[in-house]
């Protein structure tokens, strides 16, 4: 669920000197969080694919060169699926409990730059998690059966405690005989925008829909999480995808939504509208009808799989590899949402087994995206320049496929 090695409509998309591997064999509980030295440490997560084993957490000072390995190195996470988010200079690891409650473990960096476990508590298995102010907002969304109430939880990142909860009836929210399934949540100004897909949830074709050509964004106030309105459009399909963010806010306060136009019914692609980008102007809760970026047309027929915002309107797009379909080995591109231009990334391997999608970072200068690329010949961290669309290969990761990249200060 974390990678795009088998791209399908509801697979969770999951992201100087020579470096010598450092050991994190010491207990993660040793040490205390740093009070601030101004240095950066990168966290690379990698999975060996072993049953019951989640990612290893590896740390490095430099990811532009050298190599690192999971062999005898790093902190092993428990459980089969782990998901990650950073906020307030903490790294949170969430266990996907397959419907059962899962552990939430938080880490910080000590003054020596080592990962320090700062908390560990149980929480509901969730499908959405996003940084909102100093909190992490998580959402558990039912997909079938009689249950239709989505539960929203606010986690205080300083206390590592759940400090608030709200609920939403997803059938009532959809209002069309189906149910709303939130794809993600994004803070836009002082509100939280939650794009959702309309799904049958009938136990037979849970994620299928009779409404493939519509877009919805539910707007909630914060911190009360009270529904204010639903923003609607019909020029493309739903934004994002299962476990995949499809809405970003730029430096100007405008929001841009990314649709793969990959809605299905009984596993057959039924979207008739193009994969595209739509816009919500700062301070408004309506789609800008004067703006429509037809990415499918500009790319020669390809559809958006996921997006990572860089800066100044530049976005790294992961595209499905088969034109017009929600399948095929991933391809990388840079889109400029201001000028509505599309450029394929160059200097990348010919065949990508998978690439990190939700767990990528931006360089300190704000001009490039950093992601993990896994290939049949090895796994590397790449930097993609948002202006030139040229990829530069950096650190090699051995002993496991890259699933996420993050960074913290210490």
Coordinates of C-alpha atoms in Angstrom, one line a residue:
X1 CA 0.0 0.0 0.0
X2 CA 2.9 2.3 0.4
X3 CA 4.4 2.1 -3.1
X4 CA 3.4 2.4 -6.8
X5 CA 5.1 -0.9 -7.9
X6 CA 1.6 -2.2 -9.0
X7 CA -0.2 0.9 -9.9
X8 CA -4.0 0.4 -9.7
X9 CA -6.8 2.8 -9.0
X10 CA -7.0 2.0 -5.3
X11 CA -3.5 0.9 -4.5
X12 CA -2.3 3.2 -1.9
X13 CA 0.2 5.4 -3.4
X14 CA 2.3 5.5 -1.4
X15 CA 8.4 9.0 -1.9
X16 CA 29.1 16.8 0.1
X17 CA 31.4 13.9 0.9
X18 CA 31.2 10.1 0.6
X19 CA 28.8 8.8 3.3
X20 CA 29.7 5.9 5.5
X21 CA 26.8 4.0 7.2
X22 CA 26.1 4.9 10.8
X23 CA 24.6 2.5 13.2
X24 CA 21.4 3.1 15.2
X25 CA 21.8 0.0 17.2
X26 CA 21.5 1.9 20.5
X27 CA 18.1 2.0 22.1
X28 CA 15.9 4.6 20.5
X29 CA 14.8 5.6 24.0
X30 CA 18.3 6.8 24.9
X31 CA 19.1 10.5 24.9
X32 CA 16.9 13.5 25.0
X33 CA 15.5 15.7 22.2
X34 CA 17.8 18.4 20.9
X35 CA 17.3 21.9 22.0
X36 CA 18.5 23.1 18.5
X37 CA 21.8 23.1 16.8
X38 CA 20.5 24.1 13.3
X39 CA 21.7 20.9 11.6
X40 CA 19.6 18.7 9.4
X41 CA 19.2 14.9 9.6
X42 CA 17.5 12.9 6.9
X43 CA 15.3 9.9 7.7
X44 CA 15.1 7.2 5.0
X45 CA 12.6 4.4 5.5
X46 CA 13.2 1.1 3.6
X47 CA 11.4 -2.2 3.6
X48 CA 12.9 -5.7 3.1
X49 CA 9.5 -7.1 2.1
X50 CA 9.6 -9.7 4.8
X51 CA 6.2 -10.8 6.2
X52 CA 5.4 -9.0 9.5
X53 CA 8.3 -6.6 9.1
X54 CA 7.7 -3.0 8.4
X55 CA 10.3 -0.4 7.5
X56 CA 13.7 0.2 8.9
X57 CA 14.4 3.8 9.9
X58 CA 17.8 4.9 8.6
X59 CA 19.4 8.3 9.2
X60 CA 22.0 10.2 7.2
X61 CA 23.5 13.7 7.1
X62 CA 23.9 13.7 3.4
X63 CA 21.6 12.0 0.8
X64 CA 23.3 13.3 -2.3
X65 CA 26.0 10.7 -2.5
X66 CA 27.3 7.4 -1.0
X67 CA 25.2 4.5 0.2
X68 CA 23.4 3.1 3.2
X69 CA 22.1 -0.3 4.1
X70 CA 19.5 -1.9 6.3
X71 CA 21.9 -4.8 7.1
X72 CA 22.8 -4.4 10.8
X73 CA 21.6 -0.8 10.7
X74 CA 18.7 1.4 11.5
X75 CA 15.6 1.0 13.8
X76 CA 13.2 -1.8 12.8
X77 CA 9.5 -0.9 13.0
X78 CA 7.0 -3.5 14.1
X79 CA 3.9 -4.4 12.0
X80 CA 3.5 -4.9 8.3
X81 CA 2.4 -1.4 7.3
X82 CA 3.7 1.9 8.6
X83 CA 2.9 5.4 7.5
X84 CA 4.8 8.6 8.3
X85 CA 4.3 12.3 8.9
X86 CA 6.4 15.1 10.3
X87 CA 5.1 18.1 12.2
X88 CA 6.7 20.4 14.8
X89 CA 10.1 18.8 14.1
X90 CA 8.9 15.4 15.2
X91 CA 8.7 12.3 13.1
X92 CA 5.5 10.2 13.6
X93 CA 5.2 6.5 12.6
X94 CA 1.7 5.2 12.4
X95 CA 0.9 1.5 12.3
X96 CA -1.9 0.5 9.9
X97 CA -3.7 -2.1 12.1
X98 CA -5.9 -3.6 9.4
X99 CA -9.0 -2.3 11.1
X100 CA -7.6 -2.8 14.6
X101 CA -6.1 0.0 16.7
X102 CA -2.4 0.6 15.9
X103 CA 0.6 2.1 17.6
X104 CA 1.6 5.7 17.0
X105 CA 5.3 6.2 17.7
X106 CA 6.9 9.7 17.7
X107 CA 10.6 10.4 17.3
X108 CA 12.8 13.5 17.6
X109 CA 16.6 14.0 17.2
X110 CA 19.0 14.2 20.1
X111 CA 21.8 16.8 20.2
X112 CA 24.0 14.1 18.7
X113 CA 21.6 13.6 15.8
X114 CA 20.3 10.2 16.9
X115 CA 16.6 9.3 16.7
X116 CA 15.0 9.4 20.1
X117 CA 11.6 7.8 20.8
X118 CA 9.5 10.5 22.5
X119 CA 6.2 8.7 22.8
X120 CA 4.2 5.5 21.9
X121 CA 0.5 5.2 22.2
X122 CA -2.5 3.4 20.7
X123 CA -4.9 5.0 18.2
X124 CA -7.5 4.0 15.7
X125 CA -6.3 2.7 12.4
X126 CA -6.9 5.7 10.0
X127 CA -7.0 6.4 6.3
X128 CA -6.1 10.1 6.4
X129 CA -3.5 11.9 8.3
X130 CA -2.3 15.5 7.8
X131 CA -0.5 18.3 9.7
X132 CA -2.9 21.1 10.7
X133 CA -1.4 23.9 12.8
X134 CA 0.5 22.1 15.6
X135 CA -1.7 19.1 15.4
X136 CA -1.9 15.9 13.3
X137 CA -5.4 15.4 12.1
X138 CA -6.3 11.7 11.5
X139 CA -9.5 10.3 10.0
X140 CA -10.9 6.8 10.1
X141 CA -13.3 6.3 7.2
X142 CA -15.8 3.4 6.8
X143 CA -16.0 1.9 3.3
X144 CA -18.8 -0.6 3.5
X145 CA -21.5 -2.2 5.7
X146 CA -23.9 -0.4 8.0
X147 CA -21.2 1.8 9.5
X148 CA -21.2 5.3 7.8
X149 CA -19.6 7.5 10.5
X150 CA -16.1 8.8 9.8
X151 CA -14.2 9.6 13.0
X152 CA -11.8 12.5 13.1
X153 CA -9.1 12.8 15.7
X154 CA -6.8 15.7 16.7
X155 CA -3.4 14.6 18.0
X156 CA -1.4 17.3 19.9
X157 CA 2.2 16.9 18.6
X158 CA 3.7 18.3 21.7
X159 CA 1.8 16.2 24.1
X160 CA 1.4 13.2 21.8
X161 CA -2.1 12.8 22.9
X162 CA -5.5 12.8 21.2
X163 CA -7.1 16.1 22.3
X164 CA -10.2 16.2 20.3
X165 CA -12.6 14.2 18.2
X166 CA -15.4 14.9 15.7
X167 CA -17.7 12.8 13.5
X168 CA -19.1 12.9 10.0
X169 CA -21.9 10.8 8.5
X170 CA -20.4 9.9 5.1
X171 CA -23.8 8.9 3.6
X172 CA -25.3 12.2 4.5
X173 CA -22.3 14.1 3.2
X174 CA -22.4 12.4 -0.2
X175 CA -26.2 12.9 -0.5
X176 CA -26.5 10.8 -3.6
X177 CA -27.2 7.3 -2.4
X178 CA -23.5 6.5 -2.0
X179 CA -21.0 7.5 0.7
X180 CA -18.2 9.9 0.8
X181 CA -14.7 8.5 1.3
X182 CA -12.1 11.1 2.2
X183 CA -8.9 10.8 0.1
X184 CA -7.0 13.3 2.2
X185 CA -7.1 16.5 4.2
X186 CA -5.2 19.8 3.6
X187 CA -5.0 22.9 5.7
X188 CA -6.0 25.9 3.5
X189 CA -5.8 29.1 5.5
X190 CA -7.5 28.5 8.8
X191 CA -9.8 25.8 7.4
X192 CA -9.3 22.1 6.5
X193 CA -10.3 21.1 3.0
X194 CA -11.1 17.4 2.6
X195 CA -11.5 16.1 -0.9
X196 CA -13.6 12.9 -1.2
X197 CA -14.6 10.3 -3.6
X198 CA -18.2 9.0 -3.9
X199 CA -18.2 5.2 -3.4
X200 CA -20.9 2.5 -3.5
X201 CA -19.6 0.8 -0.3
X202 CA -21.9 -2.1 -1.1
X203 CA -19.5 -4.9 -0.1
X204 CA -19.3 -6.1 -3.7
X205 CA -17.9 -3.0 -5.5
X206 CA -16.9 -0.9 -2.5
X207 CA -14.9 1.7 -4.3
X208 CA -16.9 1.7 -7.5
X209 CA -19.2 4.7 -8.2
X210 CA -22.2 5.7 -10.3
X211 CA -20.8 9.3 -10.1
X212 CA -17.4 9.2 -11.9
X213 CA -17.3 12.7 -13.3
X214 CA -17.7 14.9 -10.3
X215 CA -15.4 16.6 -7.8
X216 CA -16.1 17.3 -4.2
X217 CA -14.2 19.1 -1.4
X218 CA -15.7 19.2 2.1
X219 CA -14.7 22.4 4.0
X220 CA -14.4 22.2 7.8
X221 CA -13.6 24.9 10.3
X222 CA -10.7 24.2 12.8
X223 CA -10.3 23.2 15.5
X224 CA -14.0 22.5 15.9
X225 CA -14.1 20.4 12.7
X226 CA -17.6 21.5 11.9
X227 CA -18.7 21.1 8.3
X228 CA -19.2 24.5 6.6
X229 CA -20.0 23.5 2.9
X230 CA -19.1 21.2 0.1
X231 CA -17.3 22.7 -3.0
X232 CA -18.5 20.9 -6.2
X233 CA -17.5 20.8 -9.8
X234 CA -18.0 18.5 -12.8
X235 CA -15.1 19.3 -15.2
X236 CA -13.0 16.4 -13.9
X237 CA -13.3 13.5 -11.4
X238 CA -12.5 13.3 -7.6
X239 CA -9.2 14.7 -6.3
X240 CA -6.4 12.5 -5.2
X241 CA -7.0 8.8 -4.6
X242 CA -7.3 6.3 -1.8
X243 CA -4.5 7.2 0.7
X244 CA -3.3 9.9 -1.7
X245 CA -3.3 13.6 -1.3
X246 CA -4.8 15.5 -4.2
X247 CA -4.9 19.1 -2.9
X248 CA -2.1 21.5 -2.1
X249 CA -1.9 25.2 -1.0
X250 CA 0.8 27.4 -2.6
X251 CA 2.7 30.3 -1.2
X252 CA 0.0 32.7 -2.3
X253 CA -2.8 30.9 -0.4
X254 CA -4.4 29.5 -3.5
X255 CA -5.3 25.8 -3.5
X256 CA -4.8 23.4 -6.5
X257 CA -6.5 20.1 -6.8
X258 CA -5.2 17.2 -8.8
X259 CA -7.5 14.6 -10.4
X260 CA -6.4 11.3 -12.0
X261 CA -9.9 10.9 -13.5
X262 CA -9.7 7.2 -12.4
X263 CA -13.2 6.5 -11.1
X264 CA -14.4 2.9 -11.7
X265 CA -17.4 0.7 -11.6
X266 CA -16.9 -3.0 -11.1
X267 CA -13.2 -2.5 -11.7
X268 CA -13.8 -0.8 -15.1
X269 CA -12.5 2.7 -15.6
X270 CA -15.6 4.9 -16.1
X271 CA -14.3 8.5 -15.9
X272 CA -15.0 10.3 -19.1
X273 CA -13.5 13.7 -18.0
X274 CA -9.7 14.3 -18.4
X275 CA -7.1 14.1 -15.7
X276 CA -6.6 17.7 -14.7
X277 CA -5.8 20.4 -12.2
X278 CA -8.5 22.7 -10.7
X279 CA -8.1 25.8 -8.6
X280 CA -9.7 27.4 -5.5
X281 CA -8.6 31.0 -5.1
X282 CA -7.4 32.2 -1.7
X283 CA -10.2 33.2 0.6
X284 CA -12.9 31.5 -1.5
X285 CA -14.8 28.2 -1.2
X286 CA -15.6 27.8 -4.9
X287 CA -13.7 26.3 -7.8
X288 CA -12.3 29.0 -10.1
X289 CA -14.3 28.5 -13.3
X290 CA -11.7 30.4 -15.3
X291 CA -8.9 27.9 -14.5
X292 CA -8.6 24.4 -15.8
X293 CA -5.3 22.7 -16.5
X294 CA -5.9 19.6 -18.7
X295 CA -2.8 17.6 -17.8
X296 CA -4.0 14.5 -19.7
X297 CA -4.0 16.6 -22.9
X298 CA -0.7 18.2 -22.2
X299 CA 1.0 14.9 -21.4
X300 CA -0.2 13.1 -24.5
X301 CA -2.9 11.1 -22.8
X302 CA -1.4 10.1 -19.4
X303 CA -3.2 10.4 -16.0
X304 CA -2.0 11.8 -12.7
X305 CA -1.1 9.2 -10.0
X306 CA 0.1 11.5 -7.3
X307 CA 1.6 15.0 -6.7
X308 CA 4.3 16.7 -4.6
X309 CA 4.3 20.4 -4.4
X310 CA 7.8 22.0 -4.8
X311 CA 7.4 25.8 -4.9
X312 CA 6.4 28.7 -7.1
X313 CA 3.8 26.7 -8.9
X314 CA 6.1 23.7 -9.7
X315 CA 4.7 20.3 -8.9
X316 CA 6.3 16.9 -9.2
X317 CA 3.8 14.5 -10.7
X318 CA 3.9 10.7 -10.7
X319 CA 2.0 9.6 -13.8
X320 CA 0.5 6.2 -14.6
X321 CA 2.6 4.6 -17.3
X322 CA -0.2 3.7 -19.8
X323 CA -1.9 6.5 -21.7
X324 CA -5.5 6.8 -20.7
X325 CA -5.3 4.1 -18.0
X326 CA -4.8 3.8 -14.3
X327 CA -2.0 1.3 -14.7
X328 CA 1.6 0.9 -15.9
X329 CA 5.0 1.6 -14.4
X330 CA 5.2 5.1 -13.0
X331 CA 6.6 8.1 -15.0
X332 CA 7.8 11.4 -13.6
X333 CA 6.9 14.9 -14.8
X334 CA 7.1 18.5 -13.7
X335 CA 3.9 20.6 -14.0
X336 CA 3.8 24.3 -13.7
X337 CA 0.3 25.1 -12.4
X338 CA 0.8 28.8 -12.9
X339 CA 1.7 28.6 -16.6
X340 CA -0.1 25.3 -17.3
X341 CA 3.0 23.6 -18.7
X342 CA 4.0 20.0 -18.5
X343 CA 7.5 18.5 -18.9
X344 CA 8.7 14.9 -18.6
X345 CA 11.6 14.4 -16.1
X346 CA 14.9 13.4 -17.8
X347 CA 17.9 11.5 -16.5
X348 CA 15.7 8.9 -14.6
X349 CA 16.1 5.1 -15.0
X350 CA 14.3 3.6 -17.9
X351 CA 12.3 1.2 -15.6
X352 CA 11.0 2.2 -12.3
X353 CA 9.7 -0.6 -10.0
X354 CA 8.3 2.0 -7.7
X355 CA 8.7 5.5 -6.4
X356 CA 7.8 7.2 -3.2
X357 CA 4.8 9.4 -3.6
X358 CA 3.3 10.7 -0.4
X359 CA 6.6 10.8 1.5
X360 CA 8.8 13.2 -0.3
X361 CA 10.6 16.3 0.8
X362 CA 11.7 19.6 -0.8
X363 CA 15.3 20.8 -0.9
X364 CA 16.4 23.7 1.4
X365 CA 16.4 26.2 -1.5
X366 CA 12.8 25.2 -2.3
X367 CA 13.6 24.4 -6.0
X368 CA 13.7 20.6 -6.1
X369 CA 11.8 17.6 -4.9
X370 CA 13.6 14.6 -3.3
X371 CA 12.1 11.1 -3.7
X372 CA 13.1 7.5 -3.5
X373 CA 13.2 5.5 -6.8
X374 CA 13.4 1.7 -6.8
X375 CA 14.5 -0.1 -9.9
X376 CA 15.4 -3.7 -10.9
X377 CA 19.1 -2.5 -10.7
X378 CA 18.9 -0.9 -7.3
X379 CA 17.3 1.8 -5.2
X380 CA 18.5 5.4 -5.1
X381 CA 17.4 8.8 -3.7
X382 CA 16.9 11.3 -6.6
X383 CA 16.6 15.0 -6.6
X384 CA 14.3 16.5 -9.3
X385 CA 14.9 20.1 -10.2
X386 CA 11.5 21.9 -10.5
X387 CA 12.8 24.4 -13.1
X388 CA 14.8 22.1 -15.4
X389 CA 12.9 18.8 -14.8
X390 CA 16.3 17.1 -14.6
X391 CA 16.9 14.3 -12.1
X392 CA 20.1 13.8 -10.2
X393 CA 21.0 10.5 -8.6
X394 CA 22.1 10.6 -5.0
X395 CA 22.5 8.0 -2.2
X396 CA 22.0 4.3 -2.9
X397 CA 19.9 2.4 -0.4
X398 CA 20.8 -1.3 -0.1
X399 CA 18.9 -4.1 1.6
X400 CA 15.4 -2.8 1.0
X401 CA 13.2 -0.7 -1.2
X402 CA 12.8 3.0 -0.3
X403 CA 9.3 3.8 1.1
X404 CA 9.7 7.3 2.5
X405 CA 12.1 10.3 3.0
X406 CA 11.8 12.9 5.7
X407 CA 14.0 15.4 7.5
X408 CA 14.3 16.9 11.0
X409 CA 16.4 19.6 12.6
X410 CA 18.6 19.1 15.7

